[in-house]
Coordinates of C-alpha atoms and ligand atoms in Angstrom, one line a residue:
Chain A
M1 CA 0.0 0.1 0.1
P2 CA 1.5 3.0 -0.9
I3 CA 2.5 5.4 2.1
H4 CA -0.3 7.9 0.9
E5 CA -2.6 5.6 1.6
K6 CA -2.5 4.6 4.6
S7 CA -5.0 7.3 6.2
L8 CA -8.2 5.0 4.0
I9 CA -7.4 2.1 7.4
R10 CA -9.7 3.4 9.7
P11 CA -8.5 2.7 13.8
E12 CA -11.4 1.1 14.7
N13 CA -10.8 -1.6 12.0
L14 CA -7.9 -2.2 13.3
K15 CA -7.9 -5.5 15.4
T16 CA -5.1 -6.5 17.8
H17 CA -4.7 -9.2 20.3
D18 CA -2.1 -8.6 23.1
N19 CA -2.3 -12.2 23.7
L20 CA -2.4 -14.6 21.2
V21 CA -0.8 -18.0 20.4
I22 CA -1.5 -20.0 17.3
E23 CA -0.5 -23.0 16.8
G24 CA 2.2 -22.6 19.3
I25 CA 3.5 -19.3 17.8
D26 CA 3.1 -16.1 19.8
V27 CA 1.6 -13.6 17.9
S28 CA 0.5 -11.0 20.1
G29 CA 0.5 -7.6 19.4
H30 CA 1.6 -6.4 16.5
W31 CA 2.2 -9.4 14.6
S32 CA -1.7 -10.5 14.8
T33 CA -3.2 -7.2 13.5
F34 CA -5.4 -6.9 11.3
I35 CA -8.2 -5.4 9.2
E36 CA -11.6 -6.2 9.9
S37 CA -14.0 -6.8 6.9
R38 CA -16.9 -4.4 5.8
V39 CA -19.8 -5.5 4.5
V40 CA -21.6 -2.1 2.1
T41 CA -24.5 -2.9 0.9
D42 CA -26.4 0.2 0.4
Y43 CA -25.2 1.5 -2.9
N44 CA -26.1 4.1 -5.0
E45 CA -25.8 3.0 -8.0
N46 CA -26.4 6.5 -10.2
L47 CA -24.1 8.2 -8.4
E48 CA -21.4 7.8 -11.0
D49 CA -24.1 9.7 -13.1
E50 CA -25.2 11.8 -10.5
I51 CA -22.1 13.2 -10.3
A52 CA -21.1 13.5 -14.3
A53 CA -24.1 15.8 -14.3
M54 CA -22.1 18.4 -12.3
P55 CA -20.0 21.3 -13.3
G56 CA -16.3 19.7 -14.0
G57 CA -17.6 15.7 -13.7
D58 CA -17.8 14.9 -17.1
K59 CA -14.8 12.7 -17.7
I60 CA -15.0 10.3 -13.9
H61 CA -15.9 7.7 -15.7
R62 CA -12.4 7.3 -17.4
C63 CA -10.7 6.6 -14.4
W64 CA -8.3 3.8 -14.1
Q65 CA -7.5 5.1 -10.5
C66 CA -3.6 4.7 -11.3
G67 CA -3.7 7.3 -7.9
S68 CA -1.5 10.0 -9.7
C69 CA -3.8 12.5 -8.6
T70 CA -3.1 12.1 -4.9
N71 CA 0.7 11.7 -5.0
A72 CA 0.8 14.8 -6.5
C73 CA -2.3 16.7 -4.1
T74 CA -1.3 20.1 -3.2
V75 CA -4.4 19.4 -0.4
N76 CA -3.5 15.8 0.3
A77 CA 0.4 17.2 2.3
I78 CA -1.4 19.1 4.4
E79 CA -4.9 16.6 4.8
P80 CA -3.8 13.0 4.2
R81 CA -7.5 12.3 4.4
F82 CA -8.4 14.5 1.3
N83 CA -7.7 11.3 -1.2
P84 CA -9.3 12.4 -4.7
R85 CA -8.7 8.7 -6.5
Y86 CA -10.0 7.1 -3.2
W87 CA -13.2 9.4 -3.3
I88 CA -13.3 9.2 -7.8
Y89 CA -13.5 5.0 -6.4
L90 CA -16.7 5.5 -5.0
I91 CA -18.0 7.3 -6.6
R92 CA -17.7 4.7 -9.8
M93 CA -18.0 1.7 -7.6
G94 CA -21.8 3.7 -6.0
M95 CA -20.6 3.7 -2.5
E96 CA -22.1 7.1 -1.1
S97 CA -22.5 6.5 3.0
E98 CA -18.9 5.6 2.4
L99 CA -18.0 9.4 0.3
L100 CA -20.4 10.2 2.7
R101 CA -17.5 10.4 5.5
D102 CA -15.3 13.3 3.8
K103 CA -17.9 15.7 2.8
D104 CA -16.7 18.0 4.7
I105 CA -13.3 18.5 3.3
I106 CA -13.9 17.6 -0.5
W107 CA -15.2 21.3 -0.9
Q108 CA -10.8 21.9 0.1
C109 CA -9.5 21.8 -3.3
V110 CA -7.1 24.8 -4.3
S111 CA -7.8 24.1 -7.7
C112 CA -3.8 24.0 -8.6
H113 CA -4.0 21.7 -11.2
K114 CA -1.4 19.3 -9.9
C115 CA -4.0 16.5 -10.7
T116 CA -5.0 17.7 -14.1
H117 CA -1.4 18.0 -15.4
I118 CA -0.4 14.3 -14.0
C119 CA -3.3 12.1 -15.0
P120 CA -2.6 10.0 -17.5
R121 CA -6.4 9.3 -18.6
D122 CA -7.7 13.0 -19.2
V123 CA -9.8 12.8 -16.5
E124 CA -9.6 16.7 -14.6
P125 CA -9.7 15.4 -11.1
E126 CA -9.7 18.6 -10.2
G127 CA -12.8 19.3 -12.1
V128 CA -14.8 16.3 -10.6
M129 CA -13.5 17.5 -6.6
K130 CA -15.5 20.7 -7.7
A131 CA -18.5 18.7 -9.1
T132 CA -18.7 16.3 -6.0
A133 CA -18.3 19.6 -3.5
H134 CA -21.4 20.8 -6.1
W135 CA -23.6 17.7 -5.7
L136 CA -22.9 17.7 -2.2
T137 CA -24.8 20.7 -1.3
M138 CA -27.1 20.4 -4.0
K139 CA -28.2 17.0 -2.4
G140 CA -28.4 18.7 1.2
Y141 CA -25.7 16.6 2.4
T142 CA -23.7 19.8 3.4
P143 CA -24.8 23.4 3.5
P144 CA -22.5 25.8 1.0
S145 CA -19.1 25.7 1.6
P146 CA -17.8 28.8 2.0
S147 CA -16.1 28.3 -1.3
H148 CA -19.6 27.8 -3.1
I149 CA -20.6 30.8 -1.7
F150 CA -17.5 33.2 -3.1
D151 CA -18.3 31.3 -6.2
E152 CA -21.8 31.8 -6.6
E153 CA -21.0 35.6 -5.5
F154 CA -18.5 36.5 -8.0
T155 CA -20.3 34.6 -10.7
H156 CA -23.9 36.4 -10.4
Q157 CA -21.8 39.8 -9.6
I158 CA -20.3 38.9 -13.8
V159 CA -23.3 37.5 -14.7
Q160 CA -25.0 40.5 -14.3
R161 CA -22.0 43.0 -15.3
G162 CA -19.6 41.7 -16.8
R163 CA -17.1 42.4 -14.4
I164 CA -16.8 42.5 -10.5
E165 CA -15.1 44.9 -8.2
D166 CA -12.7 43.4 -5.6
T167 CA -14.5 45.5 -2.8
E168 CA -17.7 44.3 -3.3
V169 CA -17.0 40.6 -4.0
L170 CA -14.9 41.1 0.0
Q171 CA -17.6 42.7 1.7
N172 CA -20.8 40.4 0.3
F173 CA -18.5 37.3 0.7
L174 CA -17.8 38.3 4.7
R175 CA -21.3 38.8 4.8
K176 CA -23.3 36.0 3.6
T177 CA -20.3 33.9 5.6
K178 CA -21.2 35.8 8.5
Q179 CA -17.9 36.5 9.3
P180 CA -16.9 40.2 10.6
L181 CA -15.7 42.8 8.1
M182 CA -12.7 44.0 10.7
Q183 CA -11.0 40.8 11.5
D184 CA -7.5 41.6 12.6
W185 CA -5.6 41.0 10.0
L186 CA -7.3 42.5 7.1
T187 CA -7.4 45.9 9.4
A188 CA -3.8 45.4 9.4
I189 CA -3.3 45.0 6.1
G190 CA -5.8 48.1 5.7
F191 CA -3.6 49.7 7.4
A192 CA -0.7 49.4 6.0
I193 CA -0.8 50.3 2.7
A194 CA -3.9 53.7 3.1
K195 CA -0.6 55.1 5.2
R196 CA 1.0 54.7 2.1
L197 CA -1.5 55.9 -0.3
P198 CA -1.9 58.4 -2.3
V199 CA -5.5 60.5 -1.5
K200 CA -6.1 60.3 -5.5
W201 CA -6.2 56.5 -4.8
G202 CA -8.8 56.6 -2.1
I203 CA -11.4 59.1 -4.2
K204 CA -10.6 56.5 -6.9
M205 CA -11.7 53.0 -4.7
A206 CA -14.5 55.4 -3.4
W207 CA -15.8 55.9 -7.5
A208 CA -15.5 52.0 -8.0
Q209 CA -17.6 51.2 -5.2
I210 CA -20.2 53.6 -6.4
F211 CA -19.6 53.4 -10.2
K212 CA -19.2 49.5 -10.1
P213 CA -16.9 48.2 -12.7
K214 CA -19.5 47.3 -15.6
T215 CA -19.0 46.2 -19.3
R216 CA -21.2 48.4 -21.8
G217 CA -24.0 46.9 -23.5
W218 CA -24.2 43.9 -21.3
D219 CA -27.7 43.1 -21.0
K220 CA -28.0 40.6 -23.8
A221 CA -25.2 39.0 -23.1
R222 CA -26.7 38.8 -19.0
I223 CA -30.3 37.6 -20.3
A224 CA -27.9 34.8 -22.8
L225 CA -26.4 34.2 -19.4
E226 CA -28.9 33.4 -16.7
D227 CA -31.3 31.7 -19.2
Y228 CA -28.1 29.4 -20.3
I229 CA -27.3 28.6 -16.2
H230 CA -31.3 28.0 -15.7
E231 CA -30.7 25.2 -18.3
V232 CA -27.8 23.9 -16.9
E233 CA -29.6 23.8 -13.4
S234 CA -32.6 21.9 -14.9
E235 CA -30.3 19.4 -16.4
Q236 CA -28.6 18.4 -13.7
K237 CA -32.4 18.6 -11.6
A238 CA -33.4 15.9 -14.0
V239 CA -30.8 13.3 -13.4
I240 CA -30.5 13.8 -9.6
A241 CA -33.9 12.7 -10.0
G242 CA -32.8 9.6 -12.5
K243 CA -35.1 10.9 -14.9
S244 CA -31.8 11.8 -17.8
K245 CA -28.5 10.2 -17.9
P246 CA -25.7 13.1 -18.2
Q247 CA -24.0 13.7 -21.4
Q248 CA -20.7 12.4 -21.1
S249 CA -17.8 13.8 -22.5
H250 CA -16.3 11.9 -25.8
A251 CA -13.7 14.0 -26.2
P252 CA -10.4 11.5 -26.8
V253 CA -7.8 11.0 -24.6
R254 CA -5.1 13.7 -24.3
E255 CA -1.7 11.8 -24.3
A256 CA -0.7 11.1 -21.2
A257 CA 1.8 13.3 -19.8
E258 CA 5.8 12.0 -19.7
Chain B
M1 CA 13.4 26.0 -31.9
V2 CA 11.0 28.7 -31.6
D3 CA 11.7 31.2 -34.6
V4 CA 12.5 34.5 -32.5
T5 CA 13.5 37.2 -34.5
D6 CA 9.7 36.2 -35.8
K7 CA 8.1 36.9 -32.4
A8 CA 10.1 39.8 -31.5
K9 CA 8.2 41.7 -34.3
K10 CA 4.5 40.3 -33.9
Y11 CA 5.2 41.4 -30.2
R12 CA 5.7 45.1 -30.2
S13 CA 2.1 45.8 -30.7
V14 CA -0.1 43.6 -28.7
G15 CA -4.1 43.9 -27.9
Y16 CA -3.6 44.4 -23.7
Y17 CA -6.3 42.4 -21.1
P18 CA -5.9 44.0 -17.9
G19 CA -8.7 41.9 -16.6
C20 CA -10.6 43.2 -13.2
A21 CA -7.0 42.1 -10.7
L22 CA -5.3 44.6 -12.2
E23 CA -8.1 46.9 -11.4
G24 CA -8.5 46.8 -8.6
T25 CA -5.7 44.7 -6.0
G26 CA -3.3 43.6 -8.6
N27 CA -3.2 47.8 -9.5
G28 CA 0.8 48.0 -8.9
Y29 CA 1.0 44.6 -12.1
D30 CA -0.8 47.2 -14.6
V31 CA 0.8 50.6 -13.4
S32 CA 4.0 48.8 -13.7
T33 CA 3.4 47.4 -17.1
R34 CA 2.1 49.9 -18.4
A35 CA 5.6 51.6 -17.4
I36 CA 7.7 49.4 -19.1
A37 CA 6.0 49.2 -22.4
K38 CA 5.7 52.9 -22.8
K39 CA 10.1 53.1 -21.5
L40 CA 9.8 50.6 -23.9
G41 CA 8.4 51.8 -26.6
L42 CA 5.8 48.8 -26.9
G43 CA 2.6 48.9 -28.0
L44 CA -0.4 48.5 -25.8
R45 CA -4.1 48.4 -27.3
E46 CA -6.5 47.7 -24.2
V47 CA -9.1 45.0 -25.4
S48 CA -11.7 47.5 -25.5
N49 CA -15.1 47.2 -23.5
W50 CA -13.8 43.5 -22.2
N51 CA -15.2 41.7 -19.5
C52 CA -14.3 39.1 -16.5
C53 CA -12.5 35.8 -18.0
G54 CA -14.2 33.9 -15.4
A55 CA -11.3 33.5 -12.9
M56 CA -11.1 30.3 -10.9
E57 CA -14.9 31.1 -9.7
V58 CA -16.8 30.4 -12.4
K59 CA -16.2 27.2 -14.0
N60 CA -17.6 25.3 -10.5
V61 CA -21.1 26.7 -11.5
D62 CA -20.0 25.6 -15.2
P63 CA -17.1 25.3 -16.8
K64 CA -18.5 26.4 -20.0
I65 CA -19.8 29.4 -18.7
Q66 CA -16.1 30.5 -18.5
T67 CA -15.3 29.5 -22.0
Y68 CA -17.5 31.5 -23.1
L69 CA -16.4 34.4 -20.9
S70 CA -13.2 34.1 -22.1
A71 CA -14.1 33.7 -26.2
R72 CA -15.7 37.0 -25.4
V73 CA -12.7 38.5 -24.7
L74 CA -10.8 37.3 -27.5
S75 CA -13.7 38.3 -29.6
Q76 CA -13.4 41.7 -28.7
A77 CA -9.6 41.7 -29.3
V78 CA -10.2 40.2 -32.7
N79 CA -12.9 41.3 -33.9
E80 CA -13.7 45.2 -32.9
D81 CA -9.7 46.1 -32.1
R82 CA -8.5 43.9 -35.1
V83 CA -5.1 42.5 -33.0
D84 CA -4.4 39.1 -33.6
V85 CA -2.0 38.1 -30.5
V86 CA -3.6 39.4 -26.9
M87 CA -1.2 40.0 -23.4
A88 CA -2.6 39.0 -20.5
P89 CA 0.0 39.3 -17.5
C90 CA -2.4 38.3 -14.8
N91 CA -1.9 34.4 -14.7
G92 CA -5.5 33.2 -13.7
C93 CA -6.2 35.3 -17.4
Y94 CA -4.2 34.0 -18.9
H95 CA -4.8 30.4 -18.1
N96 CA -8.7 31.0 -18.9
L97 CA -7.7 32.3 -22.6
K98 CA -5.4 29.8 -23.0
K99 CA -8.1 27.4 -21.6
A100 CA -10.4 28.9 -24.4
E101 CA -8.6 28.8 -27.2
H102 CA -7.6 24.9 -26.3
D103 CA -11.4 23.6 -25.5
L104 CA -12.8 25.5 -29.3
A105 CA -9.9 23.5 -30.6
H106 CA -11.1 19.9 -29.5
D107 CA -14.8 20.3 -28.0
P108 CA -17.1 20.9 -30.0
K109 CA -19.4 21.2 -27.1
S110 CA -17.5 23.6 -26.4
V111 CA -17.7 25.5 -29.4
E112 CA -21.8 25.1 -29.9
V113 CA -22.2 26.5 -26.5
V114 CA -19.8 29.9 -27.0
E115 CA -21.4 30.0 -30.9
K116 CA -25.3 29.9 -29.1
L117 CA -24.1 32.2 -26.3
S118 CA -22.5 34.2 -28.6
T119 CA -25.3 35.1 -31.0
K120 CA -27.5 35.5 -28.2
A121 CA -25.0 38.2 -26.6
G122 CA -25.1 40.2 -30.1
H123 CA -21.2 39.5 -31.4
K124 CA -19.2 36.8 -33.9
A125 CA -18.6 34.3 -32.0
Y126 CA -14.4 33.4 -31.6
K127 CA -13.2 30.4 -33.3
A128 CA -10.4 28.5 -32.5
G129 CA -6.7 29.7 -33.8
E130 CA -7.8 33.4 -34.8
A131 CA -5.9 35.0 -32.2
E132 CA -2.1 34.4 -30.2
T133 CA -2.7 34.3 -26.6
I134 CA 0.3 35.4 -24.5
H135 CA 2.0 36.4 -21.1
A136 CA 3.5 39.3 -20.4
L137 CA 6.5 36.9 -19.9
D138 CA 6.7 35.6 -23.1
W139 CA 5.9 39.2 -24.1
L140 CA 9.3 40.5 -22.7
K141 CA 11.2 37.7 -23.4
A142 CA 10.6 38.0 -27.3
T143 CA 10.3 42.0 -27.5
V144 CA 13.2 43.5 -26.1
G145 CA 14.7 40.1 -24.4
E146 CA 18.0 39.7 -22.9
D147 CA 19.9 40.8 -24.7
G148 CA 18.2 44.2 -24.8
L149 CA 17.6 44.3 -20.9
R150 CA 21.1 43.6 -20.5
E151 CA 22.1 46.4 -22.5
R152 CA 19.7 49.0 -20.9
T153 CA 20.0 48.2 -17.4
K154 CA 23.8 47.7 -17.1
G155 CA 23.2 45.0 -14.7
K156 CA 21.1 47.1 -12.8
L157 CA 19.9 44.7 -10.1
A158 CA 23.2 43.1 -9.3
G159 CA 23.8 41.9 -5.9
L160 CA 19.8 41.5 -5.0
K161 CA 18.5 38.0 -4.5
I162 CA 15.5 36.9 -5.6
A163 CA 13.5 34.2 -5.4
N164 CA 11.4 33.1 -8.8
Y165 CA 7.4 32.2 -7.8
Y166 CA 5.8 31.4 -10.8
G167 CA 2.3 29.4 -8.7
C168 CA -0.1 26.9 -10.9
M169 CA -2.1 28.9 -13.7
Y170 CA 1.0 29.7 -15.9
V171 CA 2.3 25.9 -16.0
R172 CA -0.4 24.0 -15.4
P173 CA -2.7 21.9 -16.6
R174 CA 0.2 21.2 -19.1
H175 CA -1.8 20.5 -22.5
I176 CA -3.4 23.7 -22.7
F177 CA 0.0 25.1 -23.1
P178 CA 1.2 23.5 -26.5
E179 CA 4.1 26.1 -26.9
K180 CA 5.3 25.1 -24.0
D181 CA 7.7 22.3 -22.8
Q182 CA 9.1 22.1 -26.8
G183 CA 12.9 22.7 -26.1
P184 CA 15.6 25.0 -26.6
G185 CA 13.7 28.8 -25.8
S186 CA 10.7 27.7 -25.3
E187 CA 9.3 27.9 -21.8
S188 CA 9.0 24.1 -19.3
T189 CA 6.0 23.8 -17.6
S190 CA 8.4 21.2 -14.6
Q191 CA 10.9 24.4 -14.3
P192 CA 9.5 27.5 -15.9
H193 CA 13.1 30.3 -16.5
F194 CA 11.3 33.2 -19.0
M195 CA 11.1 35.4 -14.9
D196 CA 14.7 34.4 -13.9
D197 CA 15.9 34.5 -17.4
L198 CA 14.5 38.3 -17.7
L199 CA 15.7 39.3 -14.2
A200 CA 19.2 37.7 -14.5
A201 CA 19.5 40.0 -17.5
A202 CA 19.2 42.9 -15.7
G203 CA 21.8 41.8 -13.0
A204 CA 20.1 40.0 -10.4
E205 CA 20.6 36.9 -8.9
N206 CA 18.3 34.0 -9.2
V207 CA 18.6 31.3 -5.9
S208 CA 18.0 27.9 -6.5
F209 CA 14.3 28.0 -5.1
P210 CA 12.4 24.8 -5.3
L211 CA 8.5 26.1 -4.8
K212 CA 8.4 27.8 -7.9
T213 CA 5.4 26.6 -9.0
A214 CA 3.6 25.7 -6.0
C215 CA 0.2 26.6 -5.1
C216 CA 0.0 29.3 -2.7
G217 CA -4.1 28.5 -2.2
G218 CA -5.0 31.8 -4.3
A219 CA -8.4 29.9 -4.6
H220 CA -9.3 30.0 -1.2
T221 CA -7.2 32.8 0.0
L222 CA -10.6 34.2 1.5
S223 CA -13.1 31.0 1.8
D224 CA -10.5 28.8 3.4
S225 CA -8.2 31.2 5.1
D226 CA -6.5 28.3 7.2
T227 CA -5.0 26.7 4.4
S228 CA -3.9 29.6 2.1
T229 CA -2.2 30.9 5.0
K230 CA 0.0 27.2 5.3
L231 CA 0.7 27.0 1.6
V232 CA 2.2 30.4 1.7
L233 CA 3.9 30.3 4.8
N234 CA 6.1 27.3 3.4
I235 CA 6.4 29.2 -0.2
L236 CA 8.1 32.6 2.5
Q237 CA 10.0 30.3 4.1
A238 CA 11.4 28.0 1.6
A239 CA 12.4 31.5 -0.4
E240 CA 14.0 32.9 2.8
A241 CA 16.2 29.3 3.7
S242 CA 17.2 30.0 0.1
G243 CA 18.7 32.8 1.1
A244 CA 16.1 35.5 -1.3
E245 CA 15.8 38.7 0.0
V246 CA 12.6 39.4 -2.4
I247 CA 10.4 36.7 -4.5
A248 CA 9.2 38.3 -7.1
T249 CA 5.5 37.4 -9.1
E250 CA 3.8 37.6 -11.9
C251 CA 0.4 36.9 -10.7
P252 CA -2.2 39.3 -9.3
T253 CA -3.7 36.4 -7.3
C254 CA -0.4 34.9 -6.0
H255 CA 1.1 38.5 -5.4
T256 CA -1.8 39.4 -3.0
G257 CA -2.2 35.8 -1.8
L258 CA 1.6 35.7 -0.5
E259 CA 1.3 39.4 0.8
M260 CA -1.6 39.0 2.7
H261 CA -0.9 35.6 4.2
Q262 CA 2.1 36.5 5.3
V263 CA 0.1 38.9 7.6
R264 CA -2.5 36.8 8.2
A265 CA 1.1 34.5 9.4
E266 CA 1.8 36.6 11.6
K267 CA -0.7 38.3 13.4
R268 CA -2.6 34.9 13.6
F269 CA 0.0 32.4 14.0
G270 CA 3.4 34.3 15.0
K271 CA 5.0 34.2 12.4
K272 CA 7.1 36.6 11.4
T273 CA 9.3 36.4 7.6
N274 CA 10.9 39.3 6.1
V275 CA 10.9 38.4 2.7
K276 CA 9.5 41.0 0.4
V277 CA 7.3 40.7 -2.9
L278 CA 7.2 42.5 -5.7
Y279 CA 6.2 42.0 -9.4
F280 CA 8.9 41.1 -11.8
T281 CA 7.5 44.3 -13.3
Q282 CA 8.4 46.6 -11.1
L283 CA 11.7 44.7 -10.7
L284 CA 12.4 45.5 -13.9
G285 CA 11.3 48.9 -14.0
L286 CA 13.5 49.5 -11.4
A287 CA 16.4 48.6 -13.0
L288 CA 15.6 50.4 -16.4
G289 CA 15.7 53.2 -14.1
I290 CA 12.2 54.4 -13.1
G291 CA 11.0 55.0 -9.9
P292 CA 9.4 53.4 -7.3
R293 CA 6.1 55.6 -7.4
A294 CA 5.3 55.4 -11.3
L295 CA 5.7 51.2 -10.8
G296 CA 2.5 51.7 -7.8
I297 CA 5.1 49.8 -5.0
H298 CA 3.3 52.4 -2.8
T299 CA 0.0 50.5 -3.7
N300 CA 1.9 46.7 -2.5
I301 CA 0.7 45.7 1.1
S302 CA 4.5 44.6 1.5
D303 CA 6.8 47.8 2.1
S304 CA 9.9 47.3 -0.3
M305 CA 11.7 51.2 0.5
D306 CA 13.9 49.7 2.1
L307 CA 15.8 47.2 0.2
I308 CA 14.8 49.2 -2.8
I309 CA 17.2 52.3 -1.1
E310 CA 19.4 49.7 0.8
K311 CA 20.3 48.5 -2.9
R312 CA 20.4 51.8 -4.7
L313 CA 17.5 51.0 -6.8
I314 CA 16.2 54.7 -6.9
Ligands
SF4_1 S1 -4.5 9.9 -12.3 FE1 -6.1 10.3 -13.6 S2 -6.8 7.9 -13.4 FE2 -4.8 8.3 -12.0 S3 -6.3 8.0 -10.2 FE3 -6.4 10.0 -10.5 S4 -8.0 10.2 -11.9 FE4 -7.6 8.2 -11.7
SF4_2 S1 -6.5 20.7 -8.2 FE1 -6.9 20.1 -6.0 S2 -7.1 17.6 -6.2 FE2 -5.9 18.8 -7.6 S3 -4.1 18.4 -6.7 FE3 -4.7 20.6 -6.6 S4 -6.1 20.8 -4.4 FE4 -6.1 18.7 -5.5

């Protein structure tokens, strides 16, 4: 078992006898360690389809379980339970209840693309992580993660105006995630810059707050995007309800990285 | 091999896509990029009436919306401004425009969605191959180049120890950057060196820095701050351990992430680091004799003035 997969053994399933003699041989302690087998009965046979219907999940069927993604993963290095290969396995097997054990950390993928860069099967595991996080929220298994709230706030501003404004994204995000606007480190940063900034800059910032940056003539694009998002969402709901099959990606698999 | 003279000519005048970050938190990058262009007599034509490329967030709602948004920027450049090269200094913008280019060339479903949305939005749909997207590093490497910088800067950055930090979006995933990893003269995705080359030509001493393409957690700067702080602290400490006095950046998200979490690491975890953070364009600007204010150095979060004075860069 590769070293980065050791975290998959759950302590409660590890059995060790302090005093055990088998056929006259003392196998006490470490020597008698075995992993208790589990029986899984509650498969969700629709699980792979459901994930494939979410944004970024449409190539999950290609995975051949090499583990390169987990091995390269930024978050795995600081949180060993974060294991893209394992989650893809569970999803393809339909083992929903096993997947749900990790439901609170899947959203933490930082989109570094190390997995997509290395994957020999062009699965785009980064997309699968985002798709899975999206699915967890859509099914009501987790409340929207801070990252989900940020994505929606950001996308909303772009759909409405074509551009975003940093301060507004920050303020709305902090409000929606119920965080105080005045956090020690944020104010420290604010003071550090304010000290050195010319007045002109302050005026410019205030200006951007009132007259939000905007792409001219965006209305038609806004309507087109709103219609499209609506379409995508109804498709996703239909797949989750088992009324429709997702469109798997049939684009050819790219050549493997060396 | 890459045809160098061809590019030197082609990139002398390019479409310029600053993107949202350079209008806001990454202002110093925008100001210094424009200042360098002016100093070197390079033409930057800002893409008219541009929109956000989709950044790192929109694709999590739907990846094809990001493809459309990026394709609209390219469509503006090609159809409104009549340029065939678009230069984006922000790694996020650069990455997204490259990804749109790749998807439109390889995935019929993306073409279909972009065509549908473009028609509804009332503009021409961008088609793969109509424009070339480049990074600010490609632009300077091909135009002024190392020889040009050597001549113009007279090694002004001599004695300055720099860790070059490229981040994720400039090199990964490999398949959206078909021109990289093509042998001599091209950029490498595992050991990028364009920024190193330019700064070395201006006299700087590049330290051997192992975390050039590590992730700063920029996507979760605000939504998962503890993870970002851990990742950034790792980068800052590695830079200091490599002997660097300053980290050179080429992405507004990385840059702001490093600066913000340098403060946060100190406030929340009591881990103080002293390494400075400057955009590579600010460093090259100083080397070319442009003043720190004209390069927006006072708008950075970390205060580098002491170092700049100590190294006689003004
Ligand atoms: S790298 Fe790709 S093929 Fe390998 S386990 Fe990860 S997703 Fe599957
Ligand atoms: S993109 Fe996400 S899943 Fe992939 S390597 Fe980075 S953190 Fe891990």
